[in-house]
Amino acid sequence: MKKMVMAIEGAKDSGSSGMASKYSSADIAMSTVGFMVVSAGMSVANKMAVNYLKLPMILLAIQSAFGILCLLPLYKWINIGTLTDIVRLSSLTLVYCGMLITSLFAFQALPLTTIVVIGSSAPLITLMFEIMCCVKTDLRASMSTICSIIFVVGGMGLYGFALGDFTFGGIGGLWISAKLLLAVFYQVGLRYLMVSSKSPININIQGIMLWNAIVLLIVSSLLAFALGEHEALVQNQVNLRHIHTIIAVLASCAGGTLIGYTGLRAQARISATSFMVCCTANKVVVIVFGIVMLNEPCTLQIIVAALLVIIGTTWYTFDRREMESLETWNRDSDKGLENSVTIAGWMHKRLSQSLTTDPENDSPHRKSDVERQGLLGNDED
């Protein structure tokens, strides 16, 4: 076991050194800082935009229209597939719309600390979803896995006790819970359509993003009319002239567009462990911003509970990566051992056949000829 861990750590070190040699220190630093700014800023911008504008469906329509405008110049790289592919994707696109709609309603109803705490439980929801729905899932848990889950559950319980409300804001808790469930379903369904299905859809990532944005624009616009937000927009049009509202809306649009690019860029330049540390730091920044700038509730119990949840989810994610690395190493080692045993067995069998004595001429000289022909090949030709 010690050798396996050393081999895995050696592979990680070589991968990290390879990334460090490929990219300059300035490039790595700028990519990491850029991802952290965009990641933390997106949550803050969504919270500020929905608070200032007070029209979540109008905000979502603006964000989707902004995304479409950003994707249109990339039309040469967009593959939308066939009509059948679009129909298969459309049901999942509605789940995507529901995920973003419930997310904005949660931002409108809950403080940032609550959103971070409940949102951090997403890995546990994914785990329960896999256990209940994926019968073939081979789940292996270590002591670190169990301890990290205890941290998360204990932190959420302490947070609910600190708020005095284990429903986490009533309707707001329902919105964020629905968002997490829809997000898990969307990720699992998208992977099935693109990879696991016997006939995967012929739509690339850019095509999926464009189609999702188009459907989201239609759905959010219809909901805006149904909820009367268009009338509120006309009546409160003066609010749109405020510079802080415009900045918050534009920042939320830019954050939603840049988060994918900056995330991939950072992952290509830093290790997985460093990336998880950045994500954890982002959550802390979001919580601090909510407490300092938005005057959200702040007690010692809330801070300890939030830290327990963040540490637990980071620990859980890191542990699952280690378990997957060990399983991959074991599979590769077993395969290599099987191949080596097979080769050794073949060589032994070949050697035994070559040294077999001819019953008609049992002489040392004949054995030498057979040995020479069996091991070195037939030289008579």
GROMACS .gro file of C-alpha atoms in nm:
model
  381
    1MET     CA    1   0.000   0.000   0.000
    2LYS     CA    2   0.286   0.236   0.081
    3LYS     CA    3   0.436   0.176  -0.264
    4MET     CA    4   0.102   0.245  -0.431
    5VAL     CA    5   0.065   0.577  -0.250
    6MET     CA    6   0.423   0.671  -0.337
    7ALA     CA    7   0.359   0.588  -0.703
    8ILE     CA    8   0.045   0.800  -0.712
    9GLU     CA    9   0.217   1.091  -0.541
   10GLY     CA   10   0.505   1.059  -0.786
   11ALA     CA   11   0.266   1.076  -1.078
   12LYS     CA   12   0.103   1.385  -0.931
   13ASP     CA   13   0.437   1.552  -0.875
   14SER     CA   14   0.547   1.479  -1.230
   15GLY     CA   15   0.218   1.612  -1.364
   16SER     CA   16   0.247   1.928  -1.159
   17SER     CA   17   0.608   1.982  -1.265
   18GLY     CA   18   0.503   1.926  -1.626
   19MET     CA   19   0.238   2.194  -1.599
   20ALA     CA   20   0.479   2.429  -1.429
   21SER     CA   21   0.736   2.390  -1.705
   22LYS     CA   22   0.481   2.433  -1.983
   23TYR     CA   23   0.333   2.759  -1.852
   24SER     CA   24   0.509   3.061  -1.708
   25SER     CA   25   0.460   3.165  -1.347
   26ALA     CA   26   0.280   3.482  -1.456
   27ASP     CA   27   0.041   3.282  -1.675
   28ILE     CA   28  -0.039   3.040  -1.391
   29ALA     CA   29  -0.090   3.324  -1.143
   30MET     CA   30  -0.313   3.526  -1.376
   31SER     CA   31  -0.521   3.220  -1.472
   32THR     CA   32  -0.572   3.122  -1.108
   33VAL     CA   33  -0.659   3.473  -0.992
   34GLY     CA   34  -0.888   3.521  -1.293
   35PHE     CA   35  -1.084   3.206  -1.210
   36MET     CA   36  -1.116   3.301  -0.844
   37VAL     CA   37  -1.236   3.652  -0.928
   38VAL     CA   38  -1.492   3.529  -1.183
   39SER     CA   39  -1.611   3.239  -0.967
   40ALA     CA   40  -1.662   3.444  -0.651
   41GLY     CA   41  -1.782   3.747  -0.847
   42MET     CA   42  -2.051   3.550  -1.029
   43SER     CA   43  -2.231   3.455  -0.707
   44VAL     CA   44  -2.196   3.806  -0.569
   45ALA     CA   45  -2.308   3.965  -0.899
   46ASN     CA   46  -2.615   3.740  -0.923
   47LYS     CA   47  -2.711   3.828  -0.566
   48MET     CA   48  -2.660   4.201  -0.623
   49ALA     CA   49  -2.835   4.201  -0.962
   50VAL     CA   50  -3.144   4.019  -0.841
   51ASN     CA   51  -3.160   4.246  -0.533
   52TYR     CA   52  -3.132   4.567  -0.735
   53LEU     CA   53  -3.346   4.467  -1.033
   54LYS     CA   54  -3.595   4.259  -0.830
   55LEU     CA   55  -3.705   4.088  -1.153
   56PRO     CA   56  -3.538   3.744  -1.168
   57MET     CA   57  -3.698   3.631  -1.495
   58ILE     CA   58  -3.608   3.956  -1.672
   59LEU     CA   59  -3.253   3.917  -1.542
   60LEU     CA   60  -3.240   3.558  -1.668
   61ALA     CA   61  -3.366   3.668  -2.011
   62ILE     CA   62  -3.094   3.934  -2.027
   63GLN     CA   63  -2.828   3.681  -1.929
   64SER     CA   64  -2.942   3.427  -2.189
   65ALA     CA   65  -2.956   3.694  -2.462
   66PHE     CA   66  -2.603   3.801  -2.366
   67GLY     CA   67  -2.486   3.440  -2.393
   68ILE     CA   68  -2.641   3.402  -2.740
   69LEU     CA   69  -2.467   3.717  -2.862
   70CYS     CA   70  -2.135   3.584  -2.733
   71LEU     CA   71  -2.182   3.247  -2.907
   72LEU     CA   72  -2.296   3.375  -3.247
   73PRO     CA   73  -1.945   3.481  -3.362
   74LEU     CA   74  -1.839   3.118  -3.306
   75TYR     CA   75  -2.090   2.981  -3.557
   76LYS     CA   76  -1.817   2.797  -3.750
   77TRP     CA   77  -1.747   2.578  -3.446
   78ILE     CA   78  -2.112   2.517  -3.354
   79ASN     CA   79  -2.260   2.177  -3.441
   80ILE     CA   80  -2.631   2.165  -3.363
   81GLY     CA   81  -2.686   1.811  -3.494
   82THR     CA   82  -3.004   1.672  -3.647
   83LEU     CA   83  -3.367   1.732  -3.553
   84THR     CA   84  -3.368   1.403  -3.362
   85ASP     CA   85  -3.068   1.516  -3.159
   86ILE     CA   86  -3.239   1.845  -3.076
   87VAL     CA   87  -3.557   1.667  -2.965
   88ARG     CA   88  -3.357   1.434  -2.740
   89LEU     CA   89  -3.169   1.727  -2.589
   90SER     CA   90  -3.476   1.947  -2.542
   91SER     CA   91  -3.615   1.756  -2.245
   92LEU     CA   92  -3.283   1.798  -2.069
   93THR     CA   93  -3.271   2.165  -2.172
   94LEU     CA   94  -3.594   2.221  -1.979
   95VAL     CA   95  -3.420   2.077  -1.673
   96TYR     CA   96  -3.136   2.325  -1.735
   97CYS     CA   97  -3.388   2.610  -1.747
   98GLY     CA   98  -3.545   2.494  -1.422
   99MET     CA   99  -3.202   2.478  -1.261
  100LEU     CA  100  -3.123   2.843  -1.342
  101ILE     CA  101  -3.474   2.966  -1.261
  102THR     CA  102  -3.473   2.809  -0.915
  103SER     CA  103  -3.117   2.937  -0.865
  104LEU     CA  104  -3.219   3.301  -0.916
  105PHE     CA  105  -3.525   3.261  -0.695
  106ALA     CA  106  -3.292   3.120  -0.427
  107PHE     CA  107  -3.058   3.419  -0.465
  108GLN     CA  108  -3.358   3.646  -0.421
  109ALA     CA  109  -3.484   3.472  -0.108
  110LEU     CA  110  -3.170   3.358   0.077
  111PRO     CA  111  -2.850   3.516   0.210
  112LEU     CA  112  -2.524   3.421   0.042
  113THR     CA  113  -2.408   3.222   0.345
  114THR     CA  114  -2.710   2.993   0.328
  115ILE     CA  115  -2.664   2.946  -0.047
  116VAL     CA  116  -2.300   2.847   0.002
  117VAL     CA  117  -2.377   2.611   0.291
  118ILE     CA  118  -2.662   2.429   0.117
  119GLY     CA  119  -2.488   2.441  -0.221
  120SER     CA  120  -2.183   2.272  -0.072
  121SER     CA  121  -2.390   1.961  -0.007
  122ALA     CA  122  -2.416   1.894  -0.383
  123PRO     CA  123  -2.157   1.608  -0.374
  124LEU     CA  124  -2.365   1.428  -0.110
  125ILE     CA  125  -2.680   1.469  -0.319
  126THR     CA  126  -2.494   1.328  -0.618
  127LEU     CA  127  -2.379   1.036  -0.405
  128MET     CA  128  -2.733   0.958  -0.288
  129PHE     CA  129  -2.862   0.991  -0.645
  130GLU     CA  130  -2.604   0.740  -0.769
  131ILE     CA  131  -2.685   0.495  -0.489
  132MET     CA  132  -3.062   0.512  -0.547
  133CYS     CA  133  -3.069   0.530  -0.928
  134CYS     CA  134  -2.744   0.375  -1.050
  135VAL     CA  135  -2.763   0.010  -0.946
  136LYS     CA  136  -2.428  -0.077  -1.103
  137THR     CA  137  -2.239   0.192  -0.911
  138ASP     CA  138  -1.946   0.036  -0.722
  139LEU     CA  139  -1.916   0.269  -0.425
  140ARG     CA  140  -1.609   0.233  -0.205
  141ALA     CA  141  -1.588   0.445   0.106
  142SER     CA  142  -1.287   0.505   0.328
  143MET     CA  143  -1.273   0.639   0.680
  144SER     CA  144  -1.198   0.983   0.533
  145THR     CA  145  -1.518   0.961   0.326
  146ILE     CA  146  -1.727   0.888   0.636
  147CYS     CA  147  -1.558   1.164   0.839
  148SER     CA  148  -1.608   1.421   0.563
  149ILE     CA  149  -1.978   1.333   0.541
  150ILE     CA  150  -2.007   1.374   0.919
  151PHE     CA  151  -1.846   1.718   0.887
  152VAL     CA  152  -2.097   1.825   0.620
  153VAL     CA  153  -2.405   1.689   0.798
  154GLY     CA  154  -2.289   1.828   1.132
  155GLY     CA  155  -2.216   2.168   0.980
  156MET     CA  156  -2.557   2.188   0.815
  157GLY     CA  157  -2.726   2.084   1.140
  158LEU     CA  158  -2.533   2.348   1.334
  159TYR     CA  159  -2.619   2.609   1.073
  160GLY     CA  160  -2.990   2.527   1.096
  161PHE     CA  161  -2.967   2.543   1.476
  162ALA     CA  162  -2.792   2.882   1.456
  163LEU     CA  163  -3.064   3.020   1.231
  164GLY     CA  164  -3.335   2.866   1.446
  165ASP     CA  165  -3.493   2.737   1.125
  166PHE     CA  166  -3.405   2.394   0.989
  167THR     CA  167  -3.605   2.466   0.672
  168PHE     CA  168  -3.329   2.717   0.581
  169GLY     CA  169  -3.562   3.001   0.504
  170GLY     CA  170  -3.875   2.808   0.409
  171ILE     CA  171  -3.948   2.874   0.042
  172GLY     CA  172  -3.587   2.981  -0.014
  173GLY     CA  173  -3.464   2.646   0.114
  174LEU     CA  174  -3.701   2.473  -0.126
  175TRP     CA  175  -3.567   2.680  -0.418
  176ILE     CA  176  -3.202   2.598  -0.347
  177SER     CA  177  -3.282   2.230  -0.282
  178ALA     CA  178  -3.471   2.208  -0.611
  179LYS     CA  179  -3.180   2.377  -0.786
  180LEU     CA  180  -2.933   2.120  -0.651
  181LEU     CA  181  -3.153   1.825  -0.750
  182LEU     CA  182  -3.205   1.964  -1.100
  183ALA     CA  183  -2.831   2.031  -1.134
  184VAL     CA  184  -2.746   1.671  -1.044
  185PHE     CA  185  -3.011   1.537  -1.282
  186TYR     CA  186  -2.887   1.765  -1.561
  187GLN     CA  187  -2.523   1.662  -1.523
  188VAL     CA  188  -2.604   1.290  -1.513
  189GLY     CA  189  -2.846   1.320  -1.805
  190LEU     CA  190  -2.605   1.523  -2.016
  191ARG     CA  191  -2.330   1.269  -1.963
  192TYR     CA  192  -2.568   0.992  -2.066
  193LEU     CA  193  -2.669   1.172  -2.387
  194MET     CA  194  -2.312   1.259  -2.482
  195VAL     CA  195  -2.111   0.957  -2.366
  196SER     CA  196  -2.296   0.667  -2.207
  197SER     CA  197  -2.584   0.630  -2.450
  198LYS     CA  198  -2.564   0.368  -2.727
  199SER     CA  199  -2.645   0.644  -2.976
  200PRO     CA  200  -2.500   0.970  -2.834
  201ILE     CA  201  -2.627   1.300  -2.967
  202ASN     CA  202  -2.428   1.466  -3.245
  203ILE     CA  203  -2.414   1.809  -3.079
  204ASN     CA  204  -2.093   1.963  -2.950
  205ILE     CA  205  -2.054   2.173  -2.635
  206GLN     CA  206  -2.100   2.502  -2.822
  207GLY     CA  207  -2.419   2.370  -2.980
  208ILE     CA  208  -2.556   2.261  -2.643
  209MET     CA  209  -2.475   2.601  -2.493
  210LEU     CA  210  -2.646   2.783  -2.781
  211TRP     CA  211  -2.959   2.567  -2.773
  212ASN     CA  212  -2.984   2.596  -2.394
  213ALA     CA  213  -2.953   2.975  -2.417
  214ILE     CA  214  -3.222   2.999  -2.687
  215VAL     CA  215  -3.470   2.785  -2.494
  216LEU     CA  216  -3.385   2.968  -2.171
  217LEU     CA  217  -3.454   3.304  -2.337
  218ILE     CA  218  -3.796   3.182  -2.453
  219VAL     CA  219  -3.891   3.022  -2.119
  220SER     CA  220  -3.771   3.314  -1.905
  221SER     CA  221  -3.951   3.566  -2.129
  222LEU     CA  222  -4.278   3.372  -2.104
  223LEU     CA  223  -4.243   3.345  -1.726
  224ALA     CA  224  -4.166   3.717  -1.704
  225PHE     CA  225  -4.496   3.794  -1.878
  226ALA     CA  226  -4.682   3.536  -1.670
  227LEU     CA  227  -4.549   3.682  -1.344
  228GLY     CA  228  -4.613   4.039  -1.455
  229GLU     CA  229  -4.246   4.133  -1.448
  230HIS     CA  230  -4.276   4.321  -1.780
  231GLU     CA  231  -4.522   4.561  -1.618
  232ALA     CA  232  -4.295   4.604  -1.317
  233LEU     CA  233  -4.006   4.673  -1.553
  234VAL     CA  234  -4.200   4.955  -1.720
  235GLN     CA  235  -4.310   5.101  -1.388
  236ASN     CA  236  -3.963   5.078  -1.232
  237GLN     CA  237  -3.768   5.177  -1.540
  238VAL     CA  238  -3.594   5.451  -1.340
  239ASN     CA  239  -3.423   5.174  -1.140
  240LEU     CA  240  -3.246   5.062  -1.458
  241ARG     CA  241  -3.079   5.400  -1.484
  242HIS     CA  242  -2.893   5.350  -1.159
  243ILE     CA  243  -2.530   5.279  -1.227
  244HIS     CA  244  -2.504   5.007  -0.959
  245THR     CA  245  -2.794   4.815  -1.116
  246ILE     CA  246  -2.636   4.830  -1.461
  247ILE     CA  247  -2.298   4.721  -1.326
  248ALA     CA  248  -2.450   4.430  -1.132
  249VAL     CA  249  -2.650   4.306  -1.434
  250LEU     CA  250  -2.352   4.333  -1.670
  251ALA     CA  251  -2.126   4.162  -1.416
  252SER     CA  252  -2.371   3.872  -1.379
  253CYS     CA  253  -2.386   3.834  -1.759
  254ALA     CA  254  -2.008   3.844  -1.793
  255GLY     CA  255  -1.960   3.603  -1.503
  256GLY     CA  256  -2.194   3.345  -1.653
  257THR     CA  257  -2.007   3.366  -1.984
  258LEU     CA  258  -1.650   3.367  -1.847
  259ILE     CA  259  -1.682   3.106  -1.572
  260GLY     CA  260  -1.646   2.814  -1.814
  261TYR     CA  261  -1.341   2.958  -1.991
  262THR     CA  262  -1.157   3.067  -1.678
  263GLY     CA  263  -1.233   2.735  -1.506
  264LEU     CA  264  -1.090   2.527  -1.791
  265ARG     CA  265  -0.790   2.759  -1.821
  266ALA     CA  266  -0.711   2.728  -1.450
  267GLN     CA  267  -0.756   2.350  -1.449
  268ALA     CA  268  -0.504   2.321  -1.734
  269ARG     CA  269  -0.239   2.510  -1.535
  270ILE     CA  270  -0.275   2.397  -1.174
  271SER     CA  271  -0.321   2.063  -1.003
  272ALA     CA  272  -0.661   1.927  -0.900
  273THR     CA  273  -0.576   1.987  -0.534
  274SER     CA  274  -0.488   2.351  -0.599
  275PHE     CA  275  -0.809   2.393  -0.797
  276MET     CA  276  -1.014   2.263  -0.503
  277VAL     CA  277  -0.833   2.502  -0.271
  278CYS     CA  278  -0.930   2.789  -0.503
  279CYS     CA  279  -1.295   2.677  -0.499
  280THR     CA  280  -1.288   2.662  -0.119
  281ALA     CA  281  -1.133   3.008  -0.097
  282ASN     CA  282  -1.406   3.140  -0.328
  283LYS     CA  283  -1.676   3.015  -0.092
  284VAL     CA  284  -1.509   3.188   0.201
  285VAL     CA  285  -1.486   3.513   0.001
  286VAL     CA  286  -1.856   3.494  -0.088
  287ILE     CA  287  -1.952   3.440   0.277
  288VAL     CA  288  -1.733   3.728   0.396
  289PHE     CA  289  -1.878   3.958   0.129
  290GLY     CA  290  -2.232   3.873   0.233
  291ILE     CA  291  -2.156   3.941   0.599
  292VAL     CA  292  -1.955   4.261   0.549
  293MET     CA  293  -2.127   4.426   0.252
  294LEU     CA  294  -2.484   4.294   0.273
  295ASN     CA  295  -2.516   4.286   0.654
  296GLU     CA  296  -2.616   3.920   0.655
  297PRO     CA  297  -2.649   3.737   0.990
  298CYS     CA  298  -2.313   3.666   1.153
  299THR     CA  299  -2.265   3.468   1.472
  300LEU     CA  300  -1.993   3.234   1.591
  301GLN     CA  301  -2.221   2.935   1.531
  302ILE     CA  302  -2.291   3.041   1.172
  303ILE     CA  303  -1.921   3.090   1.097
  304VAL     CA  304  -1.823   2.755   1.252
  305ALA     CA  305  -2.108   2.577   1.071
  306ALA     CA  306  -2.011   2.727   0.736
  307LEU     CA  307  -1.646   2.632   0.786
  308LEU     CA  308  -1.742   2.275   0.881
  309VAL     CA  309  -1.948   2.236   0.564
  310ILE     CA  310  -1.679   2.387   0.341
  311ILE     CA  311  -1.402   2.177   0.498
  312GLY     CA  312  -1.616   1.864   0.480
  313THR     CA  313  -1.704   1.904   0.112
  314THR     CA  314  -1.344   1.986   0.020
  315TRP     CA  315  -1.224   1.685   0.218
  316TYR     CA  316  -1.489   1.465   0.055
  317THR     CA  317  -1.396   1.577  -0.297
  318PHE     CA  318  -1.025   1.528  -0.230
  319ASP     CA  319  -1.089   1.182  -0.081
  320ARG     CA  320  -1.298   1.071  -0.379
  321ARG     CA  321  -1.020   1.177  -0.614
  322GLU     CA  322  -0.769   0.978  -0.411
  323MET     CA  323  -0.996   0.672  -0.413
  324GLU     CA  324  -1.042   0.695  -0.788
  325SER     CA  325  -0.666   0.730  -0.835
  326LEU     CA  326  -0.602   0.421  -0.622
  327GLU     CA  327  -0.865   0.221  -0.809
  328THR     CA  328  -0.714   0.323  -1.142
  329TRP     CA  329  -0.365   0.233  -1.018
  330ASN     CA  330  -0.490  -0.107  -0.894
  331ARG     CA  331  -0.660  -0.185  -1.225
  332ASP     CA  332  -0.348  -0.094  -1.419
  333SER     CA  333  -0.129  -0.296  -1.182
  334ASP     CA  334  -0.355  -0.602  -1.203
  335LYS     CA  335  -0.357  -0.578  -1.580
  336GLY     CA  336   0.021  -0.550  -1.595
  337LEU     CA  337   0.062  -0.843  -1.356
  338GLU     CA  338  -0.179  -1.052  -1.561
  339ASN     CA  339   0.015  -0.975  -1.878
  340SER     CA  340   0.348  -1.054  -1.714
  341VAL     CA  341   0.218  -1.387  -1.581
  342THR     CA  342   0.081  -1.471  -1.924
  343ILE     CA  343   0.413  -1.393  -2.093
  344ALA     CA  344   0.608  -1.590  -1.833
  345GLY     CA  345   0.374  -1.884  -1.873
  346TRP     CA  346   0.408  -1.873  -2.250
  347MET     CA  347   0.789  -1.863  -2.224
  348HIS     CA  348   0.790  -2.156  -1.981
  349LYS     CA  349   0.561  -2.355  -2.207
  350ARG     CA  350   0.773  -2.274  -2.510
  351LEU     CA  351   1.090  -2.376  -2.328
  352SER     CA  352   0.933  -2.701  -2.208
  353GLN     CA  353   0.823  -2.791  -2.560
  354SER     CA  354   1.164  -2.715  -2.701
  355LEU     CA  355   1.338  -2.937  -2.445
  356THR     CA  356   1.109  -3.233  -2.496
  357THR     CA  357   1.311  -3.547  -2.574
  358ASP     CA  358   1.245  -3.724  -2.904
  359PRO     CA  359   1.142  -4.082  -2.809
  360GLU     CA  360   1.299  -4.226  -3.127
  361ASN     CA  361   1.638  -4.072  -3.068
  362ASP     CA  362   1.700  -4.005  -2.701
  363SER     CA  363   2.047  -3.853  -2.710
  364PRO     CA  364   2.198  -3.538  -2.567
  365HIS     CA  365   2.297  -3.425  -2.916
  366ARG     CA  366   1.936  -3.457  -3.042
  367LYS     CA  367   1.811  -3.262  -2.743
  368SER     CA  368   2.053  -2.987  -2.826
  369ASP     CA  369   1.921  -2.970  -3.185
  370VAL     CA  370   1.563  -2.948  -3.065
  371GLU     CA  371   1.660  -2.685  -2.812
  372ARG     CA  372   1.842  -2.485  -3.080
  373GLN     CA  373   1.550  -2.505  -3.324
  374GLY     CA  374   1.290  -2.426  -3.056
  375LEU     CA  375   1.462  -2.128  -2.898
  376LEU     CA  376   1.664  -1.981  -3.183
  377GLY     CA  377   1.449  -2.074  -3.479
  378ASN     CA  378   1.500  -2.316  -3.769
  379ASP     CA  379   1.832  -2.239  -3.943
  380GLU     CA  380   1.800  -2.501  -4.216
  381ASP     CA  381   1.637  -2.253  -4.452
   0.00000   0.00000   0.00000
